[in-house]
Short mmCIF file of C-alpha atoms in Angstrom, two decimals:
data_model
loop_
_atom_site.label_atom_id
_atom_site.label_comp_id
_atom_site.label_asym_id
_atom_site.label_seq_id
_atom_site.Cartn_x
_atom_site.Cartn_y
_atom_site.Cartn_z
CA GLY A 16 12.12 12.06 -9.87
CA LEU A 17 12.40 8.49 -10.50
CA LEU A 18 8.66 7.73 -9.23
CA PRO A 19 5.51 8.05 -11.42
CA PRO A 20 3.40 10.48 -10.53
CA ASN A 21 1.12 8.98 -8.82
CA PHE A 22 3.10 6.04 -7.51
CA ALA A 23 1.93 5.07 -4.19
CA ILE A 24 2.80 2.85 -1.38
CA TYR A 25 -0.30 1.38 1.02
CA GLY A 26 1.22 -1.57 3.89
CA TYR A 27 -0.95 -3.44 5.75
CA ALA A 28 -1.16 -5.33 8.67
CA ARG A 29 -2.50 -6.07 11.92
CA SER A 30 -1.60 -3.41 14.05
CA GLN A 31 -3.37 0.30 14.28
CA MET A 32 -1.78 2.53 13.00
CA THR A 33 -2.31 5.92 10.70
CA HIS A 34 -1.23 7.16 7.64
CA GLU A 35 1.09 9.43 9.32
CA ALA A 36 1.86 6.92 12.02
CA LEU A 37 3.73 4.50 9.40
CA ARG A 38 5.15 8.16 7.99
CA GLU A 39 6.80 8.87 11.07
CA LYS A 40 8.12 4.88 11.56
CA LEU A 41 10.06 5.21 8.15
CA GLN A 42 10.90 8.47 8.07
CA PRO A 43 14.18 8.08 10.38
CA TYR A 44 15.92 5.41 7.52
CA LEU A 45 15.07 7.53 4.81
CA GLU A 46 16.85 10.99 6.41
CA SER A 47 19.92 10.86 5.97
CA LYS A 48 20.17 9.13 2.61
CA GLN A 49 18.35 11.82 0.73
CA ASP A 50 17.21 15.69 0.55
CA ASP A 51 14.90 16.91 2.46
CA PHE A 52 11.99 17.36 0.01
CA ILE A 53 12.41 13.94 -1.47
CA VAL A 54 12.08 12.15 1.69
CA ALA A 55 9.16 14.36 2.29
CA ASP A 56 7.74 13.31 -1.41
CA PHE A 57 8.52 9.57 -1.18
CA LEU A 58 6.84 9.75 2.06
CA SER A 59 3.63 11.48 1.19
CA ARG A 60 3.45 8.42 -1.26
CA CYS A 61 2.77 5.89 1.40
CA TYR A 62 -0.36 5.23 3.38
CA TYR A 63 -1.86 2.34 5.28
CA GLN A 64 -4.38 -0.20 5.98
CA SER A 65 -5.43 -2.59 8.78
CA GLY A 66 -7.39 -5.38 9.07
CA LYS A 67 -8.14 -7.93 11.20
CA GLY A 68 -5.66 -10.98 9.77
CA TYR A 69 -4.04 -11.36 6.05
CA GLY A 70 -6.84 -13.11 5.09
CA ASP A 71 -9.61 -10.52 6.43
CA ILE A 72 -11.78 -9.94 3.11
CA GLU A 73 -13.79 -6.75 4.38
CA SER A 74 -10.08 -4.83 5.48
CA TRP A 75 -9.17 -5.94 1.86
CA LYS A 76 -12.16 -4.77 0.12
CA THR A 77 -11.86 -1.54 1.85
CA LEU A 78 -7.84 -1.14 0.58
CA ASN A 79 -9.47 -1.92 -2.47
CA GLU A 80 -11.84 0.61 -2.00
CA GLU A 81 -9.12 3.18 -1.24
CA LEU A 82 -6.93 2.06 -4.76
CA VAL A 83 -10.09 2.51 -6.90
CA LYS A 84 -10.83 6.20 -5.67
CA ARG A 85 -7.07 6.83 -6.09
CA GLU A 86 -6.84 5.03 -9.25
CA GLU A 87 -9.72 6.85 -11.44
CA SER A 88 -8.06 10.09 -9.74
CA ALA A 89 -4.57 9.25 -11.85
CA GLY A 90 -6.49 9.66 -15.39
CA GLU A 91 -5.03 6.31 -16.96
CA ASP A 92 -6.42 4.18 -18.48
CA LYS A 93 -4.29 0.83 -16.69
CA HIS A 94 -3.94 0.86 -13.06
CA ASN A 95 -1.07 -2.02 -11.89
CA ARG A 96 -0.82 -3.16 -8.29
CA LEU A 97 1.70 -5.21 -6.99
CA PHE A 98 2.04 -6.95 -3.45
CA TYR A 99 4.95 -7.59 -2.12
CA PHE A 100 4.14 -10.18 1.09
CA ALA A 101 6.83 -9.46 4.47
CA ILE A 102 4.32 -12.34 6.51
CA PRO A 103 4.82 -15.56 8.30
CA PRO A 104 4.54 -18.40 5.96
CA ASN A 105 1.31 -20.06 7.48
CA VAL A 106 -0.44 -16.70 6.23
CA PHE A 107 0.48 -16.79 3.20
CA ALA A 108 -1.93 -18.47 1.18
CA GLU A 109 -4.94 -17.10 2.69
CA THR A 110 -3.55 -13.47 2.68
CA GLY A 111 -3.17 -14.51 -1.37
CA GLU A 112 -6.63 -15.77 -1.73
CA ALA A 113 -8.03 -12.73 0.10
CA ILE A 114 -5.99 -10.39 -2.30
CA LYS A 115 -7.34 -12.44 -5.28
CA THR A 116 -10.90 -12.13 -3.62
CA ALA A 117 -11.58 -8.49 -2.99
CA CYS A 118 -8.32 -6.44 -4.12
CA MET A 119 -6.97 -7.58 -7.92
CA ALA A 120 -6.96 -4.06 -10.11
CA PRO A 121 -9.17 -4.33 -12.50
CA ASN A 122 -7.23 -2.87 -15.06
CA GLY A 123 -3.87 -4.02 -15.15
CA PHE A 124 -1.54 -6.48 -13.72
CA SER A 125 -1.52 -7.60 -10.28
#
């Protein structure tokens, strides 16, 4: 109950993975920490997008399309996006540029 109702987490990396595979990877780290209902609710908000690389603008555009669909269905005026980089330093700049080009929030902060 502490997360906003429309809160979602999208993971992005080069590995091919489904939303469900991401959830299966996360679940063991959460199971003993909270009730099953809370863990299931949190995991249902976790999604995954793979790309050819961190600077792959087409993949970031695809992620943006998914985010826009989710945001439009939320029925709110502002949609904030937070990007957390757990990536090698040598790809930090190209990742930031790709996000700036293809995946910034149209209204709200990024």
